[in-house]
mmCIF file of C-alpha atoms in Angstrom:
data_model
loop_
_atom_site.group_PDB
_atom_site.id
_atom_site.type_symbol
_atom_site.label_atom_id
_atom_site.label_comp_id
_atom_site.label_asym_id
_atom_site.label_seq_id
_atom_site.Cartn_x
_atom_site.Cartn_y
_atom_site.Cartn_z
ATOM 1 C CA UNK A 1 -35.853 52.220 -24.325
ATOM 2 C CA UNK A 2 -35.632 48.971 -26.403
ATOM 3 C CA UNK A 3 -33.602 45.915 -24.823
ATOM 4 C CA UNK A 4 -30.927 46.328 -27.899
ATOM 5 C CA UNK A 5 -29.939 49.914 -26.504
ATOM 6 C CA UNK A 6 -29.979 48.782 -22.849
ATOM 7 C CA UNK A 7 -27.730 45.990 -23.675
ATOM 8 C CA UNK A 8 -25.638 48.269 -25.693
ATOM 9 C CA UNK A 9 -24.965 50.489 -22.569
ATOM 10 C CA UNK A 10 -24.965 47.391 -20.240
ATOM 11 C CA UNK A 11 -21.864 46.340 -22.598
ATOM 12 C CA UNK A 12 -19.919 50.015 -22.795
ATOM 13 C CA UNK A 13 -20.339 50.577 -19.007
ATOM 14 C CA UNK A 14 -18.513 46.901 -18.494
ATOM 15 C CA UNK A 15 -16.731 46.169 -21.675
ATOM 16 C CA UNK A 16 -18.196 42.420 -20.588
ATOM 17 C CA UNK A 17 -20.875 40.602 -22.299
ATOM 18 C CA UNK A 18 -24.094 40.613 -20.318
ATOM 19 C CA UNK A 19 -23.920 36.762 -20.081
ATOM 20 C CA UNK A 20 -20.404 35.727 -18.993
ATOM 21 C CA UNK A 21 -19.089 32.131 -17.714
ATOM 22 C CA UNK A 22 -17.013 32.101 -14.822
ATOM 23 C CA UNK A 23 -14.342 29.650 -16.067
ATOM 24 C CA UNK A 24 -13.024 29.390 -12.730
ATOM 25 C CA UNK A 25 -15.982 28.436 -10.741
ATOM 26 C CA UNK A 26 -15.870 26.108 -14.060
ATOM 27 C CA UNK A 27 -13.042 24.709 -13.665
ATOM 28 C CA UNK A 28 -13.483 24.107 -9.782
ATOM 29 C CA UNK A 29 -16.455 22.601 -10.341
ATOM 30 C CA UNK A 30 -14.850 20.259 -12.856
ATOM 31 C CA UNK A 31 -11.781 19.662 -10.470
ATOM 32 C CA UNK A 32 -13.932 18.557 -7.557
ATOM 33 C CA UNK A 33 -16.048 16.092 -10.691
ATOM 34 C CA UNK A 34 -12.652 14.964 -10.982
ATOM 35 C CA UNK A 35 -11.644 13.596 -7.548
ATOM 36 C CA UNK A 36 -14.818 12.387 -7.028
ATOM 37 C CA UNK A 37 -14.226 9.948 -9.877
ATOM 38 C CA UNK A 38 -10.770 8.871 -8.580
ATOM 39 C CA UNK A 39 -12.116 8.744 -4.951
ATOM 40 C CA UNK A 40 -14.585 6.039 -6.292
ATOM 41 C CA UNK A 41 -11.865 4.120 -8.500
ATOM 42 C CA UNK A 42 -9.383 4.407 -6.083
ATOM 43 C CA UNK A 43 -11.544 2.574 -3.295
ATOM 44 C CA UNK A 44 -12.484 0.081 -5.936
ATOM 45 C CA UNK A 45 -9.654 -0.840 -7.016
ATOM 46 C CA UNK A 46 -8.273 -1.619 -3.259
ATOM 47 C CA UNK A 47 -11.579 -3.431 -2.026
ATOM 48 C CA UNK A 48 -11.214 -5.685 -5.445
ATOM 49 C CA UNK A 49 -7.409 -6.533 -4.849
ATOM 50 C CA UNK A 50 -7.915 -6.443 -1.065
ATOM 51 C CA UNK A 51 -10.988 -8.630 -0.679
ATOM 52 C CA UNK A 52 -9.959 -10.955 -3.968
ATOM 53 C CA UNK A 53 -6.389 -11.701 -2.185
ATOM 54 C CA UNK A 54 -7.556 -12.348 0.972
ATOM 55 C CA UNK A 55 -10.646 -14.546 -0.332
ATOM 56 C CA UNK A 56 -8.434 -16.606 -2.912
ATOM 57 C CA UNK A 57 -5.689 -17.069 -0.217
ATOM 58 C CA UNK A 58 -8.168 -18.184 2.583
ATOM 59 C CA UNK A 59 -9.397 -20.421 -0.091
ATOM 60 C CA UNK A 60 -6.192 -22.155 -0.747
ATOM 61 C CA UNK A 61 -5.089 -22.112 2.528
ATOM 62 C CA UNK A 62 -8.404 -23.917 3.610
ATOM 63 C CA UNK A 63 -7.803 -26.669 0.861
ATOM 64 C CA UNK A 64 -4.397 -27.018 1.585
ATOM 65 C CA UNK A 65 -4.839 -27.856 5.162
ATOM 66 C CA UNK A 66 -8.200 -29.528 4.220
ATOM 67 C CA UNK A 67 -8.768 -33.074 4.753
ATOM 68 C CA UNK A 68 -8.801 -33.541 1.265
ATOM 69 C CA UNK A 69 -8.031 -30.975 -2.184
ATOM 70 C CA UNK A 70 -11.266 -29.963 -3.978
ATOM 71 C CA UNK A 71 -10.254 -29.173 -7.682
ATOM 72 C CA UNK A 72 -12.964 -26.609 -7.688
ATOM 73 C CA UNK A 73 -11.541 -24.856 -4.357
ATOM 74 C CA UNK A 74 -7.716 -24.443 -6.174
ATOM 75 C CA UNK A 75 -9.510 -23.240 -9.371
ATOM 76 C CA UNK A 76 -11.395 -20.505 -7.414
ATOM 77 C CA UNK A 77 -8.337 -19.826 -5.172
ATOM 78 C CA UNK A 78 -6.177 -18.797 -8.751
ATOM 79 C CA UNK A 79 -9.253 -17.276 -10.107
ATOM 80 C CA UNK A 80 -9.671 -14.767 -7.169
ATOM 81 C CA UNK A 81 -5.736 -13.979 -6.888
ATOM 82 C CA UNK A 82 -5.573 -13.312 -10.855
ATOM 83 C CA UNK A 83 -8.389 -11.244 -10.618
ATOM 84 C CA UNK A 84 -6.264 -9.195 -7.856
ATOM 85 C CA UNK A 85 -3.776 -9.037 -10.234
ATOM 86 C CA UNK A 86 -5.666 -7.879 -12.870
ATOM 87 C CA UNK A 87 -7.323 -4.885 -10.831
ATOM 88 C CA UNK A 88 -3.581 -4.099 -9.842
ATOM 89 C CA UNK A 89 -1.775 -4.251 -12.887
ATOM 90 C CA UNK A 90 -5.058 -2.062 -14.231
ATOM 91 C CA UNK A 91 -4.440 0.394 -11.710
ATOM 92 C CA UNK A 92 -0.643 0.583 -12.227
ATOM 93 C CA UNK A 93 -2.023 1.506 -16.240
ATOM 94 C CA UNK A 94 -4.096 4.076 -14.439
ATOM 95 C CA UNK A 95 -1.422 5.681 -12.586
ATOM 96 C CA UNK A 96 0.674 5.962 -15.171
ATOM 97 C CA UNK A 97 -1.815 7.108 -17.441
ATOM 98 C CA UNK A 98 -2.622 10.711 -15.248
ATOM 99 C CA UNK A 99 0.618 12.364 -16.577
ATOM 100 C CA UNK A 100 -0.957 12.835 -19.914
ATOM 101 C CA UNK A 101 -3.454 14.820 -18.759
ATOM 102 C CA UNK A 102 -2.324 18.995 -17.929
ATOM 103 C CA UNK A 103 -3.835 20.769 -15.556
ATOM 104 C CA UNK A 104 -6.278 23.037 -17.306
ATOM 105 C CA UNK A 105 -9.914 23.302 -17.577
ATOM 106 C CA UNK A 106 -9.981 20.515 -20.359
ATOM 107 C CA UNK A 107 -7.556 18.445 -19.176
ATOM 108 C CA UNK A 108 -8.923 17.862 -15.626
ATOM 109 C CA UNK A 109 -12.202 17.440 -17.560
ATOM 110 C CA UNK A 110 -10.765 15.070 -19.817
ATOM 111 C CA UNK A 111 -8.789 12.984 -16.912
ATOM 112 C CA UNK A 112 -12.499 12.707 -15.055
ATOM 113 C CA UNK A 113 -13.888 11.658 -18.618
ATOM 114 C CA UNK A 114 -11.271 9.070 -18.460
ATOM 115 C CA UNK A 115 -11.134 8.056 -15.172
ATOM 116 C CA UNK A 116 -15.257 7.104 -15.116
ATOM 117 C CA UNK A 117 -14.911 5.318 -18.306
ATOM 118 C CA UNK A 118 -12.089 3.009 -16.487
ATOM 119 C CA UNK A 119 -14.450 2.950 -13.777
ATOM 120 C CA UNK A 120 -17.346 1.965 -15.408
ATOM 121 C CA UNK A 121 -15.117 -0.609 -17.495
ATOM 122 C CA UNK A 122 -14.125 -2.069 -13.847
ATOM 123 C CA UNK A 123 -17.717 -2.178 -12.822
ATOM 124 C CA UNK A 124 -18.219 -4.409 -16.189
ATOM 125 C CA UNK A 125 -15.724 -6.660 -16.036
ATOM 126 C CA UNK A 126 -16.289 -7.431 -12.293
ATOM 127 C CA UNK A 127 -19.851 -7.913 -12.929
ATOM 128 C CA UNK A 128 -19.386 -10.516 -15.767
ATOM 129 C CA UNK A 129 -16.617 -11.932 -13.228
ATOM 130 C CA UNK A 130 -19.784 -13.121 -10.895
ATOM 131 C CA UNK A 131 -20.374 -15.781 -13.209
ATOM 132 C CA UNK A 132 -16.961 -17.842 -13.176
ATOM 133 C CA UNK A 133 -16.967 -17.077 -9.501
ATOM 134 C CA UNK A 134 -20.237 -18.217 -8.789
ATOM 135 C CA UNK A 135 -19.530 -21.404 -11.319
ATOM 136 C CA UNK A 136 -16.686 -22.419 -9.437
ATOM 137 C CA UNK A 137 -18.298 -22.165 -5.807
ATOM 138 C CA UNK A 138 -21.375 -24.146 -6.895
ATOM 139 C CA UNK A 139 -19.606 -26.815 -8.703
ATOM 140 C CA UNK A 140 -16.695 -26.698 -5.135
ATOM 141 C CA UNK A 141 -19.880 -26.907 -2.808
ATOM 142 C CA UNK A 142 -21.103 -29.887 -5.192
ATOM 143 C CA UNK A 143 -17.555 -31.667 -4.785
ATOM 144 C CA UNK A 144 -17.633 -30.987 -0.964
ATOM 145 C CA UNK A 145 -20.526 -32.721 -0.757
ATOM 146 C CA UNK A 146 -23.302 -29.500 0.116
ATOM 147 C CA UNK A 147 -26.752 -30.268 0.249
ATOM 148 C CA UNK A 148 -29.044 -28.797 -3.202
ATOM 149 C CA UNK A 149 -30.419 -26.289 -0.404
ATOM 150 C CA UNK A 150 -27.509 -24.803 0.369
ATOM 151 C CA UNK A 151 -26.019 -24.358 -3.758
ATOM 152 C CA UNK A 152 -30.049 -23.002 -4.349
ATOM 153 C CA UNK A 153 -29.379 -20.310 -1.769
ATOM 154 C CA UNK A 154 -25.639 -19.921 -2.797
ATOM 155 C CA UNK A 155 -27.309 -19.583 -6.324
ATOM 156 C CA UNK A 156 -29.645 -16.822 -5.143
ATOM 157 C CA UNK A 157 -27.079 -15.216 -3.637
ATOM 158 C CA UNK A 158 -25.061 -14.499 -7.021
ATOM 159 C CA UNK A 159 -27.800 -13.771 -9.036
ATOM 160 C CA UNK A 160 -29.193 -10.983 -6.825
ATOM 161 C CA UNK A 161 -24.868 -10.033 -6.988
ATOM 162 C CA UNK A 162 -25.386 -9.806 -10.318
ATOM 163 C CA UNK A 163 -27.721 -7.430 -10.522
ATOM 164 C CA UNK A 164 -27.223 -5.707 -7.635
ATOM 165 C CA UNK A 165 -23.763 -5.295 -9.659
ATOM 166 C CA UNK A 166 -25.742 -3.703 -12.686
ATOM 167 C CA UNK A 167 -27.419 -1.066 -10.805
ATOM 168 C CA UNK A 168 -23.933 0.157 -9.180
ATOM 169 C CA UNK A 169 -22.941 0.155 -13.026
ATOM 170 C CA UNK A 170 -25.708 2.116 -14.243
ATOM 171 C CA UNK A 171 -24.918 4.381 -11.749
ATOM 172 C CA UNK A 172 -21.154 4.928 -12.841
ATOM 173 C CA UNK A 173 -22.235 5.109 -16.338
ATOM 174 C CA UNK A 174 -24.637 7.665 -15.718
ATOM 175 C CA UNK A 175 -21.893 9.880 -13.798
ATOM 176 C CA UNK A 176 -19.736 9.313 -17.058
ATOM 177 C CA UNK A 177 -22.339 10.436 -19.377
ATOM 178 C CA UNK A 178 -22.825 13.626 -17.282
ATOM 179 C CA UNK A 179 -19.097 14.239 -17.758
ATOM 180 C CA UNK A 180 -19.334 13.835 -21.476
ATOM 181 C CA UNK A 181 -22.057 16.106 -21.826
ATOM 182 C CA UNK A 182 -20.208 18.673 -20.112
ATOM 183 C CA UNK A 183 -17.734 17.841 -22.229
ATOM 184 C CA UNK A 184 -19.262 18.004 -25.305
ATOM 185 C CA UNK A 185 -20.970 21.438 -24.838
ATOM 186 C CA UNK A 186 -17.691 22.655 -23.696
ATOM 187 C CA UNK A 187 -16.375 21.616 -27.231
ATOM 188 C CA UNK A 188 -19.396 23.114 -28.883
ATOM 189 C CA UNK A 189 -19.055 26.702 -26.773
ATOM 190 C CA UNK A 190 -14.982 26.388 -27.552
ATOM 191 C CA UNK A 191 -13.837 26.543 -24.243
#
């Protein structure tokens, strides 16, 4: 017999293609993507408002009680709290921004899609805010009278941040990607 009249049979015996997808194992598979990607935003979003509140606030409170104000130290201390803000008022957006998504195959798919993009945005604009941070430490150290030694190894210590930042947002990017590809070939299949 010739493969076209076994298939032929194959599909009269089980009124199924021989190739089928599972769209349920699918769209588990998709749902578990899904809360993987707000697992990791989620915990990012509360270490960056966490650690930024507590960091600008010990900050302040150490130049306020200080024997003397370091303009540097207050500029950090409102650049780490407004960064807090900003993660929080992002992740307010967030919330609010799940009820457009429905519960089906593409719209879980399309709330992960969404949800690593944000995440991978995050990663971004964190890594860029290394920079400001690390300006206004150096120049704070500088006005509190640090030795070059010590703003050389503070210096190290944000560039190897910064990169150190990049790979973690290579790595979100590349989950995204993955996510869009499924995605994509979803579209192309019409699913």
């Amino acid at each position: 017999m010739e493969f076209d009249e076994l298939q032929k049979i194959w599909d009269t015996q089980n009124k199924q293609p021989l190739y089928v997808i599972n769209e349920q194992a699918l769209h588990n598979r998709i749902v578990a993507k899904k809360h993987q990607v707000i697992h990791i935003a989620v915990v990012t979003e509360w270490i960056l408002i966490i650690a930024n509140t507590a960091s600008g606030a010990f900050v302040l409170q150490q130049n306020i009680t200080g024997r003397r104000g370091l303009v540097f130290a207050y500029l950090l201390a409102l650049w780490l709290l407004g960064t807090a803000l900003y993660v929080l008022v992002n992740r307010i957006r967030r919330m609010r921004e799940v009820q457009q998504f429905d519960r089906s195959l593409n719209g879980d798919l399309q709330h992960a899609v969404s949800t690593a993009g944000y995440q991978v945005r995050i990663s971004r604009i964190m890594r860029w805010n290394t920079l400001p941070i690390a300006v206004l430490v150096l120049f704070g150290s500088w006005e509190g009278g640090q030795s070059l030694w010590f703003l050389g190894i503070v210096a190290l210590f944000f560039t190897l941040v910064f990169f150190a930042s990049g790979w973690e947002m290579g790595i979100y990017r590349t989950k995204m990607k993955e996510l869009q590809v499924l995605q994509q070939k979803l579209q192309n299949d019409g699913l």
